[in-house]
Amino acid sequence: MNAESSVRGEVHELSYAESIRDAMDIALGSDERVVLMGEDIGVYGGAFQVTGSLVHKYGEDRVMDTPISELGGAGVAVGAALTGLRPIFEFQFSDFSTLAMEQIVNQAAKLRYMLGGAVSVPLVMRLPSGSGTGAAAQHSQSLEAWYGHVPGLKVAQPSTPRDAKGLLLAALEDPDPVLIFEHKLLYKMKGPVPSGYYTTPIGKAAVRREGTDLTIAANSIMALKAEEAAKTLADEGIDAEVIDLRTVRPIDRETVLASVRKTGRLLCVYEGVKTLGVGAEVSAMVAESDAFDFLDGPIVRLGGAECPIPYNPKLEEAVVPQVPAIIRAARDLANGAI
Amino acid sequence: MPVEVIFPKVDMDMERGRIATWHVKPGERVSKSDPLFDIETDKAAMEVESPAEGFLHHVLAKEGSEVAIGVAVAWIYAEGEDVGDVPEGRPTPADAPPGREPDRDETQWQRPAQATSPLDAGNRRATPAARALAAQRGIDLKNIGGSGPRGRVQAKDVIANLQAPEPPLDTRSLPGWRPERGDLAVVRSGSGAHAPILMFHGLAADGPSLEALDPLLPQDREVLKMELPSHGRSPRRRVAGFADLARQVRVRFDDLALDNVHIVGHSLGGALALALADTRPRQVRSVTLISPAGLGPEFGGQILRGIIRAGSAASLGPWLRQLTSDPATITEDYVRAAMAARGDAAMRAAQADMACTLFPDDTQGFDVSGTLNRLDCPARIIWGRDDKVVPWRHALRAPGKVALHLLEGVGHLPHVERLEEVASILSDNVCRSSRSRAAN
Amino acid sequence: MPDTPPGNTPYAVRAYRPEALREALRKMLLIRKFEEGAEECYMRGLIHGTMHLSIGQEASAVGACMSLGDDDKITSTHRGHGHCLAKGAGVDKMFAEFFGKETGYCRGRGGSMHIADVAKGNLGANGIVGGGLPIAVGSALSAKRLGTGAVTVCFFGDGANNEGAFHEALNMASIWKLPVIFVCENNRYGMSVPTERSTAVKNIADRAIAYAMPGVTLDGNDFSAVAEAVDGAVARARAGDGPSLIENVTYRTRGHSRSDRNRYRSRQEIALWTERDPIPRMAKMLVSHGVMTEDDVEKMEAAAADEIASGIEAARSAPEPGVEDATRDVYTVHSEAME
């Protein structure tokens, strides 16, 4: 489980959305039990055109348009997973999963435990997430910490086309419910994606850039912003290590702790609301561990502002961490100025 | 049952010390009485032998860590014995972290315990890394200026403190200097099959200052002279204290891989010779100390400061003449030669820093007298009764087995003032020691 | 309720062999004795937590499961002891679960409210009102997609019919023509609020019209009537004609849960429904049609009581789960990273 499973075949430039579709295509083509469920994922191709034309290839029985019934739809997916199918359930926006909290949190996450291990719920849910599209408060949230708080769920957040495919295929192999938060701003981003089947391990962070002066632990799109910030910091002589958490439950303690033991400084960057967010967990993880002894400055968190995502583009940009803010925080931390 | 390796008490008023070097790695085999680790205290450094034969495990105290006496720092397991968790029952370094008094029975032998509170260091703003580093190096955070916000001490502040413990007291007229890389210089002369002689010069001197002895010593062996940091051809280095200096010397000594050696030291070099004999007893066959430092507090710092500060023959001469009983011994040629060797102002600045560290307030800030009692090789002390730098009465702290040669009408430089006599005593010590070891 | 007139043989007697009918009565008795036994254990302080008793509703549970095999699924409710036993669970493992023991159906992790015998097709009791409805639809979707021929009976109470999940589930089952039978056990109260005050329609089965499926309201204490309606719906589902909604009007003679003080209903009402107890009615039907004698019924009742007593005894001495295993079975593959 520690490395991307062996990759054979060629590498293509695919967008994040295409890469997810590629994964679903492979899954539908190789396993009769796999069905896609979601609102407008058929001929419409999905709200973000992720399922695209898969319905034409596999038919409406395999690529199922659901009514606008998030709770019922999620519950049907739970029941189907419980009894032999491998559903991939798409929420149109991760915000709408709040309508299905009951089925996700009370049922999918807990059934195995409540029944003493007698069942598994091999369910994959895809949740388009995050701000930056001007869709305002009810279509822009980052709710990964909510679900990451629930034992029984696994929560992944790919930040590259390659990981988007690998994590989805890994989620399908996983016997337990996996929620994949896909950042909406990444759907069009291109990157190298191996053709054919491979998996990216759930629970393993990626060190995107090695460095010695501070550790930036980030999730989803923030990992990319952190990488960009690290380039500027390098010009200033600050050598930042960037960790893309990739999954927040299970969270890869060891990679983070090893990095902090090396750098002595930790900056957490995440788009979700700062309070009680992913960065709180990462910070506490370090504070509770032996890596604490290596800290040579306070732990710093950059998270979303304590407000809903606003509509106005300037405000929208201001309420989530951006590259200049990451640079400032990293610089101050590395220079011992905070 | 595994055998505990205890951090031993080696000095009477010792409460804690540091592990300088482990000679055996965890999991490695060790025989009884093999050297296991070196310890350093404020006053001494010495080697601790393995209490048993077997395999070393559970090494709880890392190199550089400070440990209270009586604490178990590792265990030795017999061949085939199951290695499980750390055995319980004895205090371990984790039980008694630096800064806390260990539990002891023999409190009547201890200095009154200082009323230290864990908060003494804790109320200083410092990062966890800085605290860990300070604890490891035995540095009090209170003495460190913090460069972070609100005066927070960061790791770099502790590191800077390691390298520059105190600003030089008397260096306003001296130029600065930068530490250099490289090994301590070792000057070699002569050759032969017998155990070589290794010499250590004193503060503000150098290897060549002992050269005059060479032709008068037994010609059947090599003579080596190790030059101290910031002296002679050795690199300029920061010295954090006597223990640090002794460690630097020991590291270079270990590089030389000398199985048997007679060691000779003058003044500060004498103290270093004692420290080395304490940590490497197997390699050292005899010790000859000439006007050694480290046996008592008094120190003629004014003379040494004068020598170190002098930038010309005119200012150097008067101070050099203080070293000998008869000022006429120090000729103008001698002064010019000495000044030529001291022409590098940066070297003089570095020596001034070292002097400030080792001899604060004209006091010998270190004490190696305990070492004399532990020596198990022949040892002699040669001292001039007119020594104005280190009083000869310090020699009286030596135990009876150490021979004492007190020379009338001689100052701090017996090897200059009475070259032949000193060479003769030294040769005698070397040859007798060789015979006695051979007879065994 | 009038006795069945002679010559007018009830559906159940016509449809099932005598062994099956006797087994049905045995299960009803077992459910009754089980719940009475559990109630007594609770009152003696031997069981903690709470439990929701279905005393008075046994005909619905057993009647609805008559034509189901082990491959067919049920989803159950917080008032699910009857469903569990009706679907074939054993008394011993159920009591072990009540006592929180490692040998229970859920290894002591679920208790009364999550009891399930998955091997017998019971996907579990559910602590959330309406929680099982979409899950049952998902189960039916699996059966259809995988072509197993299995049907799913979804038990739910009158309270759930006002949950969004009910409407979403019925709608999806209908649009996809899934083999699922929604069996509403209308026991008249959602905790304390009567259906007249909580539900806009007179009969819950009236809601079936909205989802284009057959709906029927019937006497839920009449075993034969329940069996007849459900058997018909099962046949329809197996034939690929989609879901049905059946409303069994019944009554719980005990309170909602152990903390209920019955402030919302009268003693007279409880007494009235006690007279309609489905178990004596079932026994009388079987005796009157010569399926068994009064003596057989008494012996059957005594045997059920014995089975319950020994189940309780065994459960009391069964091993407790280890505290060190408290986080086991959260995930299928246990890993320290998940703790």
PDB file of C-alpha atoms in Angstrom, chain C residues 18-195:
ATOM      1  CA  PRO C  18     -49.449 -27.354   7.910  1.00  0.00           C
ATOM      2  CA  GLU C  19     -45.756 -27.531   8.893  1.00  0.00           C
ATOM      3  CA  ALA C  20     -45.237 -24.031   7.559  1.00  0.00           C
ATOM      4  CA  LEU C  21     -48.256 -22.745   9.436  1.00  0.00           C
ATOM      5  CA  ARG C  22     -47.156 -24.375  12.681  1.00  0.00           C
ATOM      6  CA  GLU C  23     -43.686 -22.902  12.177  1.00  0.00           C
ATOM      7  CA  ALA C  24     -45.257 -19.484  11.635  1.00  0.00           C
ATOM      8  CA  LEU C  25     -47.142 -19.734  14.913  1.00  0.00           C
ATOM      9  CA  ARG C  26     -44.023 -21.010  16.640  1.00  0.00           C
ATOM     10  CA  LYS C  27     -42.120 -17.939  15.425  1.00  0.00           C
ATOM     11  CA  MET C  28     -44.873 -15.613  16.601  1.00  0.00           C
ATOM     12  CA  LEU C  29     -44.794 -17.231  20.023  1.00  0.00           C
ATOM     13  CA  LEU C  30     -41.032 -17.087  20.055  1.00  0.00           C
ATOM     14  CA  ILE C  31     -41.069 -13.363  19.237  1.00  0.00           C
ATOM     15  CA  ARG C  32     -43.571 -12.744  22.036  1.00  0.00           C
ATOM     16  CA  LYS C  33     -41.625 -14.779  24.573  1.00  0.00           C
ATOM     17  CA  PHE C  34     -38.372 -13.263  23.381  1.00  0.00           C
ATOM     18  CA  GLU C  35     -39.580  -9.731  23.938  1.00  0.00           C
ATOM     19  CA  GLU C  36     -41.198 -10.564  27.261  1.00  0.00           C
ATOM     20  CA  GLY C  37     -37.941 -12.203  28.305  1.00  0.00           C
ATOM     21  CA  ALA C  38     -35.914  -9.213  27.130  1.00  0.00           C
ATOM     22  CA  GLU C  39     -38.275  -6.872  28.956  1.00  0.00           C
ATOM     23  CA  GLU C  40     -37.854  -8.832  32.155  1.00  0.00           C
ATOM     24  CA  CYS C  41     -34.066  -8.829  31.801  1.00  0.00           C
ATOM     25  CA  TYR C  42     -34.201  -5.084  31.283  1.00  0.00           C
ATOM     26  CA  MET C  43     -36.329  -4.583  34.383  1.00  0.00           C
ATOM     27  CA  ARG C  44     -33.962  -6.752  36.420  1.00  0.00           C
ATOM     28  CA  GLY C  45     -31.122  -4.524  35.259  1.00  0.00           C
ATOM     29  CA  LEU C  46     -29.418  -7.262  33.267  1.00  0.00           C
ATOM     30  CA  ILE C  47     -29.592  -5.363  29.981  1.00  0.00           C
ATOM     31  CA  HIS C  48     -28.645  -1.743  29.566  1.00  0.00           C
ATOM     32  CA  GLY C  49     -29.592   0.820  26.965  1.00  0.00           C
ATOM     33  CA  THR C  50     -33.104   0.734  25.681  1.00  0.00           C
ATOM     34  CA  MET C  51     -35.259  -1.451  23.492  1.00  0.00           C
ATOM     35  CA  HIS C  52     -38.361  -1.059  21.405  1.00  0.00           C
ATOM     36  CA  LEU C  53     -40.833  -3.883  21.851  1.00  0.00           C
ATOM     37  CA  SER C  54     -43.142  -5.050  19.067  1.00  0.00           C
ATOM     38  CA  ILE C  55     -45.513  -7.003  21.307  1.00  0.00           C
ATOM     39  CA  GLY C  56     -48.790  -7.068  19.407  1.00  0.00           C
ATOM     40  CA  GLN C  57     -47.188  -6.758  15.978  1.00  0.00           C
ATOM     41  CA  GLU C  58     -46.014 -10.355  15.479  1.00  0.00           C
ATOM     42  CA  ALA C  59     -48.419 -11.198  12.659  1.00  0.00           C
ATOM     43  CA  SER C  60     -46.954  -8.454  10.508  1.00  0.00           C
ATOM     44  CA  ALA C  61     -43.373  -9.605  10.969  1.00  0.00           C
ATOM     45  CA  VAL C  62     -44.017 -13.294  10.426  1.00  0.00           C
ATOM     46  CA  GLY C  63     -46.719 -12.937   7.807  1.00  0.00           C
ATOM     47  CA  ALA C  64     -44.538 -10.703   5.639  1.00  0.00           C
ATOM     48  CA  CYS C  65     -41.675 -13.181   5.608  1.00  0.00           C
ATOM     49  CA  MET C  66     -43.709 -16.268   4.639  1.00  0.00           C
ATOM     50  CA  SER C  67     -42.636 -16.382   1.010  1.00  0.00           C
ATOM     51  CA  LEU C  68     -39.083 -15.176   1.495  1.00  0.00           C
ATOM     52  CA  GLY C  69     -36.011 -17.361   1.207  1.00  0.00           C
ATOM     53  CA  ASP C  70     -32.603 -16.775   2.743  1.00  0.00           C
ATOM     54  CA  ASP C  71     -31.484 -15.026  -0.465  1.00  0.00           C
ATOM     55  CA  ASP C  72     -34.255 -12.496  -0.155  1.00  0.00           C
ATOM     56  CA  LYS C  73     -33.448  -9.458   1.921  1.00  0.00           C
ATOM     57  CA  ILE C  74     -35.237  -7.451   4.534  1.00  0.00           C
ATOM     58  CA  THR C  75     -34.418  -4.088   6.022  1.00  0.00           C
ATOM     59  CA  SER C  76     -35.743  -3.593   9.504  1.00  0.00           C
ATOM     60  CA  THR C  77     -36.446  -0.858  12.014  1.00  0.00           C
ATOM     61  CA  HIS C  78     -35.639   0.081  15.569  1.00  0.00           C
ATOM     62  CA  ARG C  79     -38.605  -2.145  16.492  1.00  0.00           C
ATOM     63  CA  GLY C  80     -36.989  -5.068  14.744  1.00  0.00           C
ATOM     64  CA  HIS C  81     -36.804  -8.115  17.040  1.00  0.00           C
ATOM     65  CA  GLY C  82     -39.793  -9.691  15.336  1.00  0.00           C
ATOM     66  CA  HIS C  83     -38.424  -9.149  11.836  1.00  0.00           C
ATOM     67  CA  CYS C  84     -35.133 -10.682  12.860  1.00  0.00           C
ATOM     68  CA  LEU C  85     -36.684 -13.839  14.303  1.00  0.00           C
ATOM     69  CA  ALA C  86     -39.214 -14.058  11.472  1.00  0.00           C
ATOM     70  CA  LYS C  87     -36.333 -14.007   8.961  1.00  0.00           C
ATOM     71  CA  GLY C  88     -34.759 -16.956  10.738  1.00  0.00           C
ATOM     72  CA  ALA C  89     -32.370 -15.611  13.350  1.00  0.00           C
ATOM     73  CA  GLY C  90     -31.542 -17.712  16.408  1.00  0.00           C
ATOM     74  CA  VAL C  91     -32.609 -16.790  19.914  1.00  0.00           C
ATOM     75  CA  ASP C  92     -29.203 -17.499  21.462  1.00  0.00           C
ATOM     76  CA  LYS C  93     -27.219 -15.086  19.324  1.00  0.00           C
ATOM     77  CA  MET C  94     -29.941 -12.455  19.644  1.00  0.00           C
ATOM     78  CA  PHE C  95     -29.903 -12.614  23.432  1.00  0.00           C
ATOM     79  CA  ALA C  96     -26.115 -12.621  23.397  1.00  0.00           C
ATOM     80  CA  GLU C  97     -26.324  -9.377  21.426  1.00  0.00           C
ATOM     81  CA  PHE C  98     -28.817  -7.912  23.910  1.00  0.00           C
ATOM     82  CA  PHE C  99     -26.397  -8.708  26.674  1.00  0.00           C
ATOM     83  CA  GLY C 100     -23.622  -7.037  24.657  1.00  0.00           C
ATOM     84  CA  LYS C 101     -21.628 -10.219  24.315  1.00  0.00           C
ATOM     85  CA  GLU C 102     -18.927 -11.127  21.818  1.00  0.00           C
ATOM     86  CA  THR C 103     -21.052 -14.107  20.734  1.00  0.00           C
ATOM     87  CA  GLY C 104     -23.982 -11.880  19.714  1.00  0.00           C
ATOM     88  CA  TYR C 105     -24.994 -11.239  16.118  1.00  0.00           C
ATOM     89  CA  CYS C 106     -23.130  -7.929  16.182  1.00  0.00           C
ATOM     90  CA  ARG C 107     -20.438  -9.024  18.658  1.00  0.00           C
ATOM     91  CA  GLY C 108     -21.950  -6.697  21.203  1.00  0.00           C
ATOM     92  CA  ARG C 109     -21.424  -3.619  19.018  1.00  0.00           C
ATOM     93  CA  GLY C 110     -24.997  -3.144  17.862  1.00  0.00           C
ATOM     94  CA  GLY C 111     -27.412  -4.175  20.580  1.00  0.00           C
ATOM     95  CA  SER C 112     -31.189  -4.247  20.207  1.00  0.00           C
ATOM     96  CA  MET C 113     -31.370  -1.417  17.692  1.00  0.00           C
ATOM     97  CA  HIS C 114     -28.919  -2.817  15.132  1.00  0.00           C
ATOM     98  CA  ILE C 115     -29.621  -6.463  15.418  1.00  0.00           C
ATOM     99  CA  ALA C 116     -29.166  -8.388  12.196  1.00  0.00           C
ATOM    100  CA  ASP C 117     -28.542 -11.847  10.883  1.00  0.00           C
ATOM    101  CA  VAL C 118     -26.988 -11.022   7.556  1.00  0.00           C
ATOM    102  CA  ALA C 119     -26.585 -14.679   6.618  1.00  0.00           C
ATOM    103  CA  LYS C 120     -30.367 -15.011   6.687  1.00  0.00           C
ATOM    104  CA  GLY C 121     -30.829 -11.933   4.512  1.00  0.00           C
ATOM    105  CA  ASN C 122     -31.526  -9.422   7.252  1.00  0.00           C
ATOM    106  CA  LEU C 123     -29.610  -6.255   6.398  1.00  0.00           C
ATOM    107  CA  GLY C 124     -30.163  -4.916   9.830  1.00  0.00           C
ATOM    108  CA  ALA C 125     -32.400  -3.103  12.219  1.00  0.00           C
ATOM    109  CA  ASN C 126     -31.876   0.621  11.971  1.00  0.00           C
ATOM    110  CA  GLY C 127     -31.797   3.301  14.592  1.00  0.00           C
ATOM    111  CA  ILE C 128     -32.765   6.023  12.150  1.00  0.00           C
ATOM    112  CA  VAL C 129     -36.443   6.363  11.243  1.00  0.00           C
ATOM    113  CA  GLY C 130     -36.568   5.866   7.500  1.00  0.00           C
ATOM    114  CA  GLY C 131     -32.912   4.853   7.348  1.00  0.00           C
ATOM    115  CA  GLY C 132     -33.622   1.480   5.820  1.00  0.00           C
ATOM    116  CA  LEU C 133     -35.914   2.705   3.032  1.00  0.00           C
ATOM    117  CA  PRO C 134     -33.295   3.823   0.484  1.00  0.00           C
ATOM    118  CA  ILE C 135     -31.055   0.943   1.495  1.00  0.00           C
ATOM    119  CA  ALA C 136     -33.831  -1.498   0.627  1.00  0.00           C
ATOM    120  CA  VAL C 137     -34.141   0.154  -2.768  1.00  0.00           C
ATOM    121  CA  GLY C 138     -30.381  -0.228  -3.239  1.00  0.00           C
ATOM    122  CA  SER C 139     -30.654  -3.874  -2.308  1.00  0.00           C
ATOM    123  CA  ALA C 140     -33.384  -4.307  -4.902  1.00  0.00           C
ATOM    124  CA  LEU C 141     -31.240  -2.498  -7.440  1.00  0.00           C
ATOM    125  CA  SER C 142     -28.448  -5.010  -6.810  1.00  0.00           C
ATOM    126  CA  ALA C 143     -30.844  -7.907  -7.268  1.00  0.00           C
ATOM    127  CA  LYS C 144     -32.084  -6.506 -10.545  1.00  0.00           C
ATOM    128  CA  ARG C 145     -28.657  -5.597 -11.902  1.00  0.00           C
ATOM    129  CA  LEU C 146     -27.064  -8.849 -10.832  1.00  0.00           C
ATOM    130  CA  GLY C 147     -30.130 -10.892 -11.843  1.00  0.00           C
ATOM    131  CA  THR C 148     -30.348 -12.789  -8.561  1.00  0.00           C
ATOM    132  CA  GLY C 149     -34.138 -12.965  -8.551  1.00  0.00           C
ATOM    133  CA  ALA C 150     -34.157 -11.894  -4.929  1.00  0.00           C
ATOM    134  CA  VAL C 151     -36.709  -9.477  -3.533  1.00  0.00           C
ATOM    135  CA  THR C 152     -36.320  -7.076  -0.644  1.00  0.00           C
ATOM    136  CA  VAL C 153     -38.974  -6.480   1.975  1.00  0.00           C
ATOM    137  CA  CYS C 154     -38.578  -3.094   3.545  1.00  0.00           C
ATOM    138  CA  PHE C 155     -40.174  -2.838   6.986  1.00  0.00           C
ATOM    139  CA  PHE C 156     -40.801   0.665   8.259  1.00  0.00           C
ATOM    140  CA  GLY C 157     -43.139   2.343  10.677  1.00  0.00           C
ATOM    141  CA  ASP C 158     -45.824   4.952  10.271  1.00  0.00           C
ATOM    142  CA  GLY C 159     -43.377   7.591  11.481  1.00  0.00           C
ATOM    143  CA  ALA C 160     -41.046   6.996   8.518  1.00  0.00           C
ATOM    144  CA  ASN C 161     -43.738   7.801   5.972  1.00  0.00           C
ATOM    145  CA  ASN C 162     -43.196  11.465   6.717  1.00  0.00           C
ATOM    146  CA  GLU C 163     -39.445  11.293   6.170  1.00  0.00           C
ATOM    147  CA  GLY C 164     -38.039  12.529   2.872  1.00  0.00           C
ATOM    148  CA  ALA C 165     -36.226   9.219   2.536  1.00  0.00           C
ATOM    149  CA  PHE C 166     -39.618   7.424   2.234  1.00  0.00           C
ATOM    150  CA  HIS C 167     -40.676   9.515  -0.712  1.00  0.00           C
ATOM    151  CA  GLU C 168     -37.305   9.452  -2.445  1.00  0.00           C
ATOM    152  CA  ALA C 169     -37.045   5.709  -1.979  1.00  0.00           C
ATOM    153  CA  LEU C 170     -40.541   4.900  -3.253  1.00  0.00           C
ATOM    154  CA  ASN C 171     -40.049   7.166  -6.225  1.00  0.00           C
ATOM    155  CA  MET C 172     -36.775   5.576  -7.255  1.00  0.00           C
ATOM    156  CA  ALA C 173     -38.061   2.049  -6.709  1.00  0.00           C
ATOM    157  CA  SER C 174     -40.940   2.866  -8.983  1.00  0.00           C
ATOM    158  CA  ILE C 175     -39.075   4.618 -11.800  1.00  0.00           C
ATOM    159  CA  TRP C 176     -36.576   1.752 -11.932  1.00  0.00           C
ATOM    160  CA  LYS C 177     -39.249  -0.962 -11.348  1.00  0.00           C
ATOM    161  CA  LEU C 178     -37.253  -2.574  -8.592  1.00  0.00           C
ATOM    162  CA  PRO C 179     -38.200  -5.772  -6.726  1.00  0.00           C
ATOM    163  CA  VAL C 180     -38.935  -4.233  -3.357  1.00  0.00           C
ATOM    164  CA  ILE C 181     -41.991  -4.497  -1.099  1.00  0.00           C
ATOM    165  CA  PHE C 182     -42.522  -1.613   1.294  1.00  0.00           C
ATOM    166  CA  VAL C 183     -44.236  -2.967   4.385  1.00  0.00           C
ATOM    167  CA  CYS C 184     -45.447  -0.216   6.655  1.00  0.00           C
ATOM    168  CA  GLU C 185     -46.243  -1.335  10.172  1.00  0.00           C
ATOM    169  CA  ASN C 186     -48.642   1.370  11.165  1.00  0.00           C
ATOM    170  CA  ASN C 187     -48.892   1.012  14.931  1.00  0.00           C
ATOM    171  CA  ARG C 188     -50.710   4.318  15.144  1.00  0.00           C
ATOM    172  CA  TYR C 189     -48.078   6.374  16.938  1.00  0.00           C
ATOM    173  CA  GLY C 190     -44.778   7.923  16.050  1.00  0.00           C
ATOM    174  CA  MET C 191     -43.551   7.774  19.612  1.00  0.00           C
ATOM    175  CA  SER C 192     -46.498   9.754  20.963  1.00  0.00           C
ATOM    176  CA  VAL C 193     -48.032  11.605  18.040  1.00  0.00           C
ATOM    177  CA  PRO C 194     -50.902   9.716  16.378  1.00  0.00           C
ATOM    178  CA  THR C 195     -50.916   9.321  12.607  1.00  0.00           C
TER     179      THR C 195
END
